[in-house]
Coordinates of N, CA and C in Angstrom, one line a residue:
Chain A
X1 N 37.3 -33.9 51.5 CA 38.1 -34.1 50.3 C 39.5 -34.6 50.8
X2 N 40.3 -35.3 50.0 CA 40.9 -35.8 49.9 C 42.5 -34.5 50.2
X3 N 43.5 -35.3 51.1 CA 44.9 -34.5 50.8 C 45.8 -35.4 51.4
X4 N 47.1 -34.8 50.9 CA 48.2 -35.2 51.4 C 49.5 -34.3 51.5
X5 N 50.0 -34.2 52.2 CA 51.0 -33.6 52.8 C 52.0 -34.2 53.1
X6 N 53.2 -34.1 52.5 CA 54.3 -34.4 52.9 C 55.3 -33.4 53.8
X7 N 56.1 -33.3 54.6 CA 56.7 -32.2 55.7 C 58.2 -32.4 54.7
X8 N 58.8 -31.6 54.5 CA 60.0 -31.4 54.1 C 60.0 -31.8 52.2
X9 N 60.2 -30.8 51.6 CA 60.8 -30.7 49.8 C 62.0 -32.0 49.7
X10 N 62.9 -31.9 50.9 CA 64.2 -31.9 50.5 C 64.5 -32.6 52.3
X11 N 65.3 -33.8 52.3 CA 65.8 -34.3 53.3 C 67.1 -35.2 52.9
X12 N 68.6 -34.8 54.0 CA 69.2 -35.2 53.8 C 70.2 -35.7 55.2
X13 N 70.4 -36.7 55.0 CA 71.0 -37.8 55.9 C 72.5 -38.4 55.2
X14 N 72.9 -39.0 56.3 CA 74.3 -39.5 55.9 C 73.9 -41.0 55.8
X15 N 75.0 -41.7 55.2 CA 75.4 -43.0 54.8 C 74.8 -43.7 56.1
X16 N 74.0 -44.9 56.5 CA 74.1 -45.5 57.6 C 72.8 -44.8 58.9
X17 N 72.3 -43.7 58.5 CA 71.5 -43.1 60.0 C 70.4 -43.7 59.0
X18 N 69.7 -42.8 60.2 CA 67.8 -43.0 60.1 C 67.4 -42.6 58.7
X19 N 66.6 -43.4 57.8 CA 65.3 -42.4 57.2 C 63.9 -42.0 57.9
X20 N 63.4 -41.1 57.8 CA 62.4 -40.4 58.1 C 62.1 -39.5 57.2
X21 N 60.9 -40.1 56.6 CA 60.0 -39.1 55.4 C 58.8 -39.0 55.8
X22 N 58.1 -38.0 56.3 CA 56.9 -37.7 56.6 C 55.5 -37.6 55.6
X23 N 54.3 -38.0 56.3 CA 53.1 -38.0 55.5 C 52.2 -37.9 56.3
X24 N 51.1 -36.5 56.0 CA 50.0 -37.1 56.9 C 48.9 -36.5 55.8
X25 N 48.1 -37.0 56.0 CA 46.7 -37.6 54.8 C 45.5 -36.9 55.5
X26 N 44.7 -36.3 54.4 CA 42.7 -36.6 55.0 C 42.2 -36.8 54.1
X27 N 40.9 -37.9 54.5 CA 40.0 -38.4 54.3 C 39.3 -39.1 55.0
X28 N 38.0 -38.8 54.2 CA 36.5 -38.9 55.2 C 36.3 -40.3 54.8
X29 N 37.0 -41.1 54.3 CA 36.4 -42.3 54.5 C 38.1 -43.0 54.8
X30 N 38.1 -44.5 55.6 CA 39.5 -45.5 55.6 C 40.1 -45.2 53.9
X31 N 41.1 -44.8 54.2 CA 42.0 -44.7 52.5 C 42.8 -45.8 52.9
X32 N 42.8 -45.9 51.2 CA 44.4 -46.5 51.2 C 45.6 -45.8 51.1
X33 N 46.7 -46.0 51.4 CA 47.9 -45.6 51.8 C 49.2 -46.4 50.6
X34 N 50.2 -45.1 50.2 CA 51.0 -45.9 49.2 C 51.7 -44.4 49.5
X35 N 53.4 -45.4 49.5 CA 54.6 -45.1 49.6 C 55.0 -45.4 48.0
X36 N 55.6 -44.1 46.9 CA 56.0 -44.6 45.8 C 57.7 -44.0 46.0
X37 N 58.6 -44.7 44.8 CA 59.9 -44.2 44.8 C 60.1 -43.6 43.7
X38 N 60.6 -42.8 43.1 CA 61.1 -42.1 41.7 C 62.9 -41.9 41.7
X39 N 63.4 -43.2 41.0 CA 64.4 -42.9 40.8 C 64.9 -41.4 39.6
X40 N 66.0 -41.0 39.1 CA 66.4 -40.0 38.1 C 65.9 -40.7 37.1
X41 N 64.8 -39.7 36.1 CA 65.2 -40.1 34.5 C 64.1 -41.6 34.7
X42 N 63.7 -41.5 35.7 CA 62.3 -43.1 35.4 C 60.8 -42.9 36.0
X43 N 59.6 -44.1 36.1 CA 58.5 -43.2 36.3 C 58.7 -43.5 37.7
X44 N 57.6 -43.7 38.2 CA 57.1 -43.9 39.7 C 57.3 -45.7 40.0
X45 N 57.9 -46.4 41.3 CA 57.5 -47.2 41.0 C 57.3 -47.7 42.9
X46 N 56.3 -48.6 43.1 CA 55.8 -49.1 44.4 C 56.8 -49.4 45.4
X47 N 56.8 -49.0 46.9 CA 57.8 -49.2 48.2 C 56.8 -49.8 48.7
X48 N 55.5 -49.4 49.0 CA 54.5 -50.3 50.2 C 53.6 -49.4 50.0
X49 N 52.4 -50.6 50.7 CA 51.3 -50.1 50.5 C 50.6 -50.3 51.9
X50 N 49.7 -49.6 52.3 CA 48.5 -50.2 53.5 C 47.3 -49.9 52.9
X51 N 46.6 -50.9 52.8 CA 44.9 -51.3 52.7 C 44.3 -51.5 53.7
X52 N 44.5 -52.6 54.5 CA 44.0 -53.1 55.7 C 44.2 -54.1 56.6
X53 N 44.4 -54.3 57.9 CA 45.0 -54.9 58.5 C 46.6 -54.5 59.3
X54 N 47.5 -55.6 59.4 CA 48.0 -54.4 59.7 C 48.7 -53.3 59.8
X55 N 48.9 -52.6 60.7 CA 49.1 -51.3 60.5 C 50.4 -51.2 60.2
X56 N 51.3 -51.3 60.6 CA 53.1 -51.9 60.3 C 53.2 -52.1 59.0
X57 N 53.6 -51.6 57.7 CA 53.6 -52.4 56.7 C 54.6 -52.2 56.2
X58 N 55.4 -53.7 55.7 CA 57.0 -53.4 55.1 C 57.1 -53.7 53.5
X59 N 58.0 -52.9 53.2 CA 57.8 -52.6 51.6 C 59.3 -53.2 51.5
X60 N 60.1 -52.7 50.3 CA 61.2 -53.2 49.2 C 62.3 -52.3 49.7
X61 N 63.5 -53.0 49.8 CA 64.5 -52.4 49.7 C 64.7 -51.9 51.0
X62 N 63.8 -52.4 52.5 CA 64.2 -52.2 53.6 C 63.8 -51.0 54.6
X63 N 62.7 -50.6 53.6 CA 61.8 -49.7 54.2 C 60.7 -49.7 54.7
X64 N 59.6 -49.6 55.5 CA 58.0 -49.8 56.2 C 58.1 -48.5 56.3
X65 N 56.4 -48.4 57.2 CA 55.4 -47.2 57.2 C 54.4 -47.8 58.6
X66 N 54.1 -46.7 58.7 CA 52.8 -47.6 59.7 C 52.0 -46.5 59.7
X67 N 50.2 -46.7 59.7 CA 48.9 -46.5 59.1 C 49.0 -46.1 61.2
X68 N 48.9 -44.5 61.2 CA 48.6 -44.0 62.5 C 47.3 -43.3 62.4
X69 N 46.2 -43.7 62.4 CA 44.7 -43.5 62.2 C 44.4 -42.1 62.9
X70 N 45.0 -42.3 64.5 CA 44.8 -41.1 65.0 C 45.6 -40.1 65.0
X71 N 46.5 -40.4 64.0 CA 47.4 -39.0 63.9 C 47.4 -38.5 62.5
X72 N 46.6 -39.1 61.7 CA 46.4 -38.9 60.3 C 47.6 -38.8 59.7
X73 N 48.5 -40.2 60.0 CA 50.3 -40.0 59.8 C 50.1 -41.5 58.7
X74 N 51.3 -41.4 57.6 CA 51.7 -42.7 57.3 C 53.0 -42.5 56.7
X75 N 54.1 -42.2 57.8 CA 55.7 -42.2 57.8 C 56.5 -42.8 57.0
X76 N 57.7 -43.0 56.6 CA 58.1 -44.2 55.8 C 59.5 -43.9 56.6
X77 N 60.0 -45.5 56.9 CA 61.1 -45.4 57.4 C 61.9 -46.4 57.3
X78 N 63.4 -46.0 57.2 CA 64.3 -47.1 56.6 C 65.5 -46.7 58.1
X79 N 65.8 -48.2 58.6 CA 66.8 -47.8 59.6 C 67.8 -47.8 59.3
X80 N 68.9 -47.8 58.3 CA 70.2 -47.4 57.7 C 69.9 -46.6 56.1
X81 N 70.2 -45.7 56.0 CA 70.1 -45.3 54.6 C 71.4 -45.7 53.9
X82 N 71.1 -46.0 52.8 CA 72.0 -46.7 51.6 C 72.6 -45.2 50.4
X83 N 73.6 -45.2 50.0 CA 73.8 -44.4 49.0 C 72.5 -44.4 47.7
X84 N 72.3 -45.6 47.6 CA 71.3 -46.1 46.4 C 69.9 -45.5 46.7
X85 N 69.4 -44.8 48.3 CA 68.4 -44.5 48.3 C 68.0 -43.6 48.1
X86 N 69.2 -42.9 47.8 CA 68.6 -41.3 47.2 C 67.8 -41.2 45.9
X87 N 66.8 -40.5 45.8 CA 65.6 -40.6 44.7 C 64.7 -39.1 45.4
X88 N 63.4 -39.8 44.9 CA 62.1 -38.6 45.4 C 61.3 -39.7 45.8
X89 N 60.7 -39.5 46.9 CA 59.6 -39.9 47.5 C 58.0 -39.4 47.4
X90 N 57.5 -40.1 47.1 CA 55.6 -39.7 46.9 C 55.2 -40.7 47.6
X91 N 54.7 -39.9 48.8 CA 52.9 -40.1 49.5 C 51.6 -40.6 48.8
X92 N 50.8 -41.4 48.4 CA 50.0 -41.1 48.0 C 49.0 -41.9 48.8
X93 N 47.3 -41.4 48.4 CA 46.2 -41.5 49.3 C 45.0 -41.6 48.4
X94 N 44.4 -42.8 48.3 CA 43.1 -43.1 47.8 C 41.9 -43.6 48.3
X95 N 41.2 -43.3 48.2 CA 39.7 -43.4 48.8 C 38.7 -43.5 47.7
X96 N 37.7 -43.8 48.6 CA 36.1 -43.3 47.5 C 35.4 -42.6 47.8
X97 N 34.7 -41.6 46.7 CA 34.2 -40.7 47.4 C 32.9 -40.6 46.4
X98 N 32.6 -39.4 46.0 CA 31.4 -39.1 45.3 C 31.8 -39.8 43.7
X99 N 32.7 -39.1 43.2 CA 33.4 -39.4 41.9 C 33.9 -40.6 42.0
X100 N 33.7 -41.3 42.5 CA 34.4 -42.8 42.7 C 35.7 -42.8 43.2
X101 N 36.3 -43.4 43.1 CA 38.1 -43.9 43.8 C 38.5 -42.8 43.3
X102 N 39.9 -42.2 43.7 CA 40.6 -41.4 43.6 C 41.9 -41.0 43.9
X103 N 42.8 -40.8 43.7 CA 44.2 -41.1 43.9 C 44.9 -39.5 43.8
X104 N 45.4 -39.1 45.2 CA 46.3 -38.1 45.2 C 47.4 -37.8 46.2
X105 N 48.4 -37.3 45.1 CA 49.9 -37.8 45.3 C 50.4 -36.8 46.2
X106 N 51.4 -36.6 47.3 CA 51.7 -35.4 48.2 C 52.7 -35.0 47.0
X107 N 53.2 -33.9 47.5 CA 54.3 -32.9 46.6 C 55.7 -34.1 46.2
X108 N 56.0 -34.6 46.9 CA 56.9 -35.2 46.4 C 58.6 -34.8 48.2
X109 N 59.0 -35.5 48.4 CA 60.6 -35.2 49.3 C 61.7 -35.9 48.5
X110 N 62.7 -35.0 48.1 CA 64.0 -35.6 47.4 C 64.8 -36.0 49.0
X111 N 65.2 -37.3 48.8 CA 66.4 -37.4 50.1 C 67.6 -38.1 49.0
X112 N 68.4 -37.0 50.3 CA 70.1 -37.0 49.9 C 70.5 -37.9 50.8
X113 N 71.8 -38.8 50.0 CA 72.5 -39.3 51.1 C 73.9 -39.0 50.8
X114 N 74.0 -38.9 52.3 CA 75.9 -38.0 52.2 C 76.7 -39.3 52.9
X115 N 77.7 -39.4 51.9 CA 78.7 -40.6 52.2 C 79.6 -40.4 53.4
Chain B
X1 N 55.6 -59.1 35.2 CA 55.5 -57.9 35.6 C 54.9 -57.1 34.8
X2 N 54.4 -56.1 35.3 CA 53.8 -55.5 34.2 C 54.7 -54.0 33.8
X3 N 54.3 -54.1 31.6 CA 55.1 -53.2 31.3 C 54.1 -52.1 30.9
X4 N 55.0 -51.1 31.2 CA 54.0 -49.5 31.1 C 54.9 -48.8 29.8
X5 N 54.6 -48.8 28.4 CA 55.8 -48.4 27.6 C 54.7 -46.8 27.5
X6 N 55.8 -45.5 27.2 CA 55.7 -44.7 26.2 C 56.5 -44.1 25.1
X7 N 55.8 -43.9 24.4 CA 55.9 -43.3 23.0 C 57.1 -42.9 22.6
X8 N 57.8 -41.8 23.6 CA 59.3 -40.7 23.3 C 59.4 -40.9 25.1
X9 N 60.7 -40.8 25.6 CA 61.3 -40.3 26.6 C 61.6 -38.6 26.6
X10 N 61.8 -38.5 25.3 CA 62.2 -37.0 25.3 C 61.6 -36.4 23.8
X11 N 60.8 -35.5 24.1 CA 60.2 -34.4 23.1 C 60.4 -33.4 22.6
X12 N 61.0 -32.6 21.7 CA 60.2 -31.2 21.7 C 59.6 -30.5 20.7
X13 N 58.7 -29.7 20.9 CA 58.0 -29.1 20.1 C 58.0 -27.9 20.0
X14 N 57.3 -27.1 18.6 CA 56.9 -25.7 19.0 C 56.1 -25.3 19.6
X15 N 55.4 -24.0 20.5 CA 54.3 -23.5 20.4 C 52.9 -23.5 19.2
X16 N 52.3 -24.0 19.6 CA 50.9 -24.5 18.7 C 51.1 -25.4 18.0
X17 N 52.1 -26.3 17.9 CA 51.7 -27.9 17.2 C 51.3 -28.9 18.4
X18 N 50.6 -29.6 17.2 CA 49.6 -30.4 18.0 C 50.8 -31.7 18.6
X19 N 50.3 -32.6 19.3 CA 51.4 -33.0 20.3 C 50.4 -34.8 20.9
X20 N 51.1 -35.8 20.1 CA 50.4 -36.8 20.6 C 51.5 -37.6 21.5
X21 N 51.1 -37.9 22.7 CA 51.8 -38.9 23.6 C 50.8 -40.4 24.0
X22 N 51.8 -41.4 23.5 CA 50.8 -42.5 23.5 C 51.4 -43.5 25.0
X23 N 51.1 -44.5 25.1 CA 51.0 -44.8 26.7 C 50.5 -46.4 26.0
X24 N 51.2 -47.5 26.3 CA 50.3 -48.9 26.2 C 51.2 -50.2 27.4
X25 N 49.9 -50.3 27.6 CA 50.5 -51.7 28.9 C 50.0 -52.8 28.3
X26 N 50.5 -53.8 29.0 CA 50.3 -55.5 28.7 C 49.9 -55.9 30.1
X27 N 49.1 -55.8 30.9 CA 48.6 -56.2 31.8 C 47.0 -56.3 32.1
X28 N 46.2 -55.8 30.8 CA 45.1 -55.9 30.8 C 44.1 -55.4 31.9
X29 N 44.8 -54.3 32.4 CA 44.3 -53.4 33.5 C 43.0 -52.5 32.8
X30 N 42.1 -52.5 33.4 CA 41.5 -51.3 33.2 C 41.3 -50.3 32.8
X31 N 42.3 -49.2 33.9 CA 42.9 -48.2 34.6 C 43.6 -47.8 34.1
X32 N 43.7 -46.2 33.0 CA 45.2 -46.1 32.6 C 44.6 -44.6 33.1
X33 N 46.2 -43.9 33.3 CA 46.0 -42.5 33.8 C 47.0 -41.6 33.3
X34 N 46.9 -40.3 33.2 CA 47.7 -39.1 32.7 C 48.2 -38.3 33.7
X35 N 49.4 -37.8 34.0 CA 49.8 -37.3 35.4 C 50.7 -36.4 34.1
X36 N 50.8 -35.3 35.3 CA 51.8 -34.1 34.6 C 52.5 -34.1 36.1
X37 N 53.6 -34.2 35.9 CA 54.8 -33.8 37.0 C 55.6 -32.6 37.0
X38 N 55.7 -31.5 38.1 CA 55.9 -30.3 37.8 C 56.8 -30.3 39.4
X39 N 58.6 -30.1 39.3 CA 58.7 -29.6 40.6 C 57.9 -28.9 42.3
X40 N 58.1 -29.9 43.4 CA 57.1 -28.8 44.0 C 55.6 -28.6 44.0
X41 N 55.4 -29.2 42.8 CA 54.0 -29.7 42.6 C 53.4 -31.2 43.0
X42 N 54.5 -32.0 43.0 CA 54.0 -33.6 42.6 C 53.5 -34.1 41.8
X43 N 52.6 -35.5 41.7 CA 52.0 -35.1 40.1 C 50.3 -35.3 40.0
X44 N 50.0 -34.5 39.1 CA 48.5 -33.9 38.9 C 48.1 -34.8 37.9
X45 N 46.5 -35.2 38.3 CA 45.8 -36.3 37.5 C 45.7 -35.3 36.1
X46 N 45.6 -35.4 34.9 CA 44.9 -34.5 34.0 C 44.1 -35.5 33.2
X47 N 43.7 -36.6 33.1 CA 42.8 -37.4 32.7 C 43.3 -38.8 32.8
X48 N 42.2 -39.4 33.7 CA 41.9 -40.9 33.6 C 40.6 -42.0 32.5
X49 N 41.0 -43.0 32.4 CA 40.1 -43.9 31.6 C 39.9 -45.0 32.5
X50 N 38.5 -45.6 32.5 CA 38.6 -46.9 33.6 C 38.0 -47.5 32.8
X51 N 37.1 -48.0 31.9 CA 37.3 -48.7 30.3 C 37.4 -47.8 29.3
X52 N 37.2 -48.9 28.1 CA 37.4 -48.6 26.4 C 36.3 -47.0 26.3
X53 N 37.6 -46.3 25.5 CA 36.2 -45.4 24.6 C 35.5 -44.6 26.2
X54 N 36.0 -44.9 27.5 CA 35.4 -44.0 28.7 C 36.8 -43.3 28.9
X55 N 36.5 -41.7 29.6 CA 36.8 -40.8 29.9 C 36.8 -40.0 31.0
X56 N 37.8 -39.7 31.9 CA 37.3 -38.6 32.9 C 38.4 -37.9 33.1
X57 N 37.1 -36.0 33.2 CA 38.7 -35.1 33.4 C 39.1 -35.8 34.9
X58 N 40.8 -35.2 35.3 CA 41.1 -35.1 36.4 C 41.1 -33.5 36.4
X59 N 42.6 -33.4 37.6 CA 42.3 -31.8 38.1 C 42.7 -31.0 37.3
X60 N 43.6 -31.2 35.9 CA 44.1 -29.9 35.4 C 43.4 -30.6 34.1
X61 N 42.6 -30.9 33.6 CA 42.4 -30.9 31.8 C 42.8 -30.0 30.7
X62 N 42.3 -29.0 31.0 CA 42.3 -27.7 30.1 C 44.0 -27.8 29.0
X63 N 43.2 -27.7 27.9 CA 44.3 -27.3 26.9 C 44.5 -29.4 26.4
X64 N 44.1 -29.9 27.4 CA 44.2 -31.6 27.5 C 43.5 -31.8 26.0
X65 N 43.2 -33.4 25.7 CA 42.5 -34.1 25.5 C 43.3 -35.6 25.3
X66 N 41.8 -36.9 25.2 CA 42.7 -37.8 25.4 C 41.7 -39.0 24.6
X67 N 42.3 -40.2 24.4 CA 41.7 -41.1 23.7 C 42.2 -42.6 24.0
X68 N 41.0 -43.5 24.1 CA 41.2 -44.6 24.5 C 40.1 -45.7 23.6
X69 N 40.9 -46.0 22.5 CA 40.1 -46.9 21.4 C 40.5 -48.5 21.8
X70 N 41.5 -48.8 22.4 CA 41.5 -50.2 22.5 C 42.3 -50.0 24.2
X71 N 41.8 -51.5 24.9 CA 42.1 -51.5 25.8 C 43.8 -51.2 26.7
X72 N 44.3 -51.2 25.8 CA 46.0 -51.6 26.3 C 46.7 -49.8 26.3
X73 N 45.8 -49.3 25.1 CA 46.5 -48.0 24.9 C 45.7 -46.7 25.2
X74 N 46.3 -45.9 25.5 CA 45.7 -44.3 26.1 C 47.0 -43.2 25.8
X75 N 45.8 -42.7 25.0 CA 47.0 -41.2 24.5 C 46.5 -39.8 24.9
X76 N 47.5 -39.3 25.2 CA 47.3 -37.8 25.5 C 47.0 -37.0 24.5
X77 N 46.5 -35.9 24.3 CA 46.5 -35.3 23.2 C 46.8 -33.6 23.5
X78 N 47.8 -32.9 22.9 CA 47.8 -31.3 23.6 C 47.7 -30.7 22.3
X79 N 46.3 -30.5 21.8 CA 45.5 -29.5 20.7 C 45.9 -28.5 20.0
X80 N 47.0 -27.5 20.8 CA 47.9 -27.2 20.5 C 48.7 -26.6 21.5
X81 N 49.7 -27.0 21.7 CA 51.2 -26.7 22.8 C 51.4 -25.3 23.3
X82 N 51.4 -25.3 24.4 CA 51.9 -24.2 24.6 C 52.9 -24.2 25.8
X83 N 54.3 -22.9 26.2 CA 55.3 -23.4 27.1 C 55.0 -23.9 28.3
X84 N 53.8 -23.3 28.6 CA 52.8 -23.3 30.2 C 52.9 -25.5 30.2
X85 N 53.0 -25.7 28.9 CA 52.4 -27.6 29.5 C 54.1 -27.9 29.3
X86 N 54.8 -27.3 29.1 CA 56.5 -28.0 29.3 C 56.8 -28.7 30.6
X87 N 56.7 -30.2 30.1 CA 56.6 -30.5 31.7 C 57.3 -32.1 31.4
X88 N 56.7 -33.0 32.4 CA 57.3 -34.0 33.0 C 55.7 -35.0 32.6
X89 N 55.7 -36.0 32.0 CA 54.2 -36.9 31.3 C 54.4 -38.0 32.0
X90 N 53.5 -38.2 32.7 CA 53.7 -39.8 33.1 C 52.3 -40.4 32.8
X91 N 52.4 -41.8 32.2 CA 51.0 -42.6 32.3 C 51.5 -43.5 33.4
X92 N 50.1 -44.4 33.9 CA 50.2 -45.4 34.7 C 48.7 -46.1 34.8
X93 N 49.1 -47.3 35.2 CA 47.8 -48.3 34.7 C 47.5 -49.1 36.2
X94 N 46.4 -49.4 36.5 CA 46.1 -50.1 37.8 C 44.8 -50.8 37.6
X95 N 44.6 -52.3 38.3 CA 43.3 -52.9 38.4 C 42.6 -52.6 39.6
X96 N 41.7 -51.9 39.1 CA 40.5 -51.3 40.6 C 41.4 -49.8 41.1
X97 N 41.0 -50.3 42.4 CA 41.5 -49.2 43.2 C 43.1 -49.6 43.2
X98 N 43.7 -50.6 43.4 CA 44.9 -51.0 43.8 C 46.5 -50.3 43.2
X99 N 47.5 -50.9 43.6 CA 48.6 -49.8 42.7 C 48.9 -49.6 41.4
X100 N 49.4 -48.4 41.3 CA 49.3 -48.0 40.0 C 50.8 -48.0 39.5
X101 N 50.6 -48.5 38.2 CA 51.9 -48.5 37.4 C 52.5 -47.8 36.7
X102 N 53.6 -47.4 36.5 CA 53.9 -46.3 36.1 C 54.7 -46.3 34.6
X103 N 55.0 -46.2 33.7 CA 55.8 -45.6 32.7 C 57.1 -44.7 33.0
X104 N 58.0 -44.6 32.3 CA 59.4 -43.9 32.6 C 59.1 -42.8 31.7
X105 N 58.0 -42.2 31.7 CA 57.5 -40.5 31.6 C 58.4 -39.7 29.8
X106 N 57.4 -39.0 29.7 CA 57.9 -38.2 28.5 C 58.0 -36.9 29.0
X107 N 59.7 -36.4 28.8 CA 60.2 -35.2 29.3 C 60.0 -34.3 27.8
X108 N 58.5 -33.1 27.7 CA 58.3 -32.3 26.7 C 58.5 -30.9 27.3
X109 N 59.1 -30.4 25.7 CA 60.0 -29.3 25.5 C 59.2 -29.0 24.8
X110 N 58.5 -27.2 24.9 CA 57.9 -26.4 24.4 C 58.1 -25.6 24.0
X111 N 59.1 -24.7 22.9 CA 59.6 -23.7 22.7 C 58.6 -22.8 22.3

């Protein structure tokens, strides 16, 4: 069955350092892989995605991920954080399984950025 | 680009009235889906459609129901309300497996 796991509710960085939002996923068959953003007060909308090929994949606004197979990892990382990037982050992970395709979202990480 | 509209941004209701949230895109997707968003939780499928007039629970139905008479639109239906579903509504629409679109969610109030 399907999961996802995000490591940390809540991550908070200053103006300018690293992002680092964690994700690691199972499933019994190649999933696809999706980084979503949730700004305040709107719905969900697309950062990047991995389907297939390569593993490195760069998304909007200056962020990638990379599809680590043997670590059941798909990271998302931005090398300067912006004021504008604070939101909530969702993992999500779809596959096929008995019930057909399926789509499930990790808990969610709010990142702060401190000026 | 594709637009994800719903019904109300902001709701509220009493305990036991019935409670319709409607959901319609313009991308002629398939795929439209029901997510409840709950702090800490992330968000939970409670019913997908992958054509007209087709149906499937996700993981939380109960107290749910839903309807999908023409392609574009998919409504939620809560039978009758209670504070337990005070939550966070989002639809979203996708072709195939691929990404899914989202709506700017209906925040319902259950007193």
């Amino acid at each position: 069955a399907q999961s996802v796991t995000q490591l940390g509710s809540h991550v908070s960085v200053s103006e300018g350092a690293l992002v680092l939002l964690r994700c690691n996923y199972s499933s019994s068959v190649p999933p696809y892989l999706f980084w979503y953003v949730q700004y305040p007060n709107q719905g969900l909308q697309l950062l990047l995605k991995y389907t297939t090929g390569a593993t490195l994949v760069k998304g909007i606004n200056g962020f990638e991920a990379e599809f680590k197979k043997s670590e059941t990892s798909f990271h998302l990382t931005k090398p300067s954080a912006h004021m504008s990037d604070a939101a909530e982050y969702f993992c999500a992970v779809s596959d096929f399984g008995t019930g057909g395709f399926k789509t499930i979202f990790g808990a969610g990480t709010r990142l702060f950025v401190k000026a | 680009d594709v637009k994800v509209t719903q019904s109300s941004r902001y709701l509220v209701k009493r305990t036991g009235e019935k409670v319709f949230l409607e959901c319609v895109q313009d991308m002629d997707h398939e795929n439209m889906f029901w997510y409840r968003q709950d702090p800490g939780l992330g968000l939970r499928l409670i019913y997908f459609s992958y054509d007209v007039k087709m149906k499937e629970k996700g993981d939380i139905p109960e107290g749910y129901s839903v309807s999908r008479e023409k392609k574009e639109r998919f409504s939620l239906i809560l039978e009758s309300a209670s504070t337990n579903q005070t939550s966070m509504y989002l639809c979203a629409t996708s072709a195939f497996v691929e990404t899914q679109y989202f709506g700017p969610g209906t925040r319902l109030l259950v007193l």
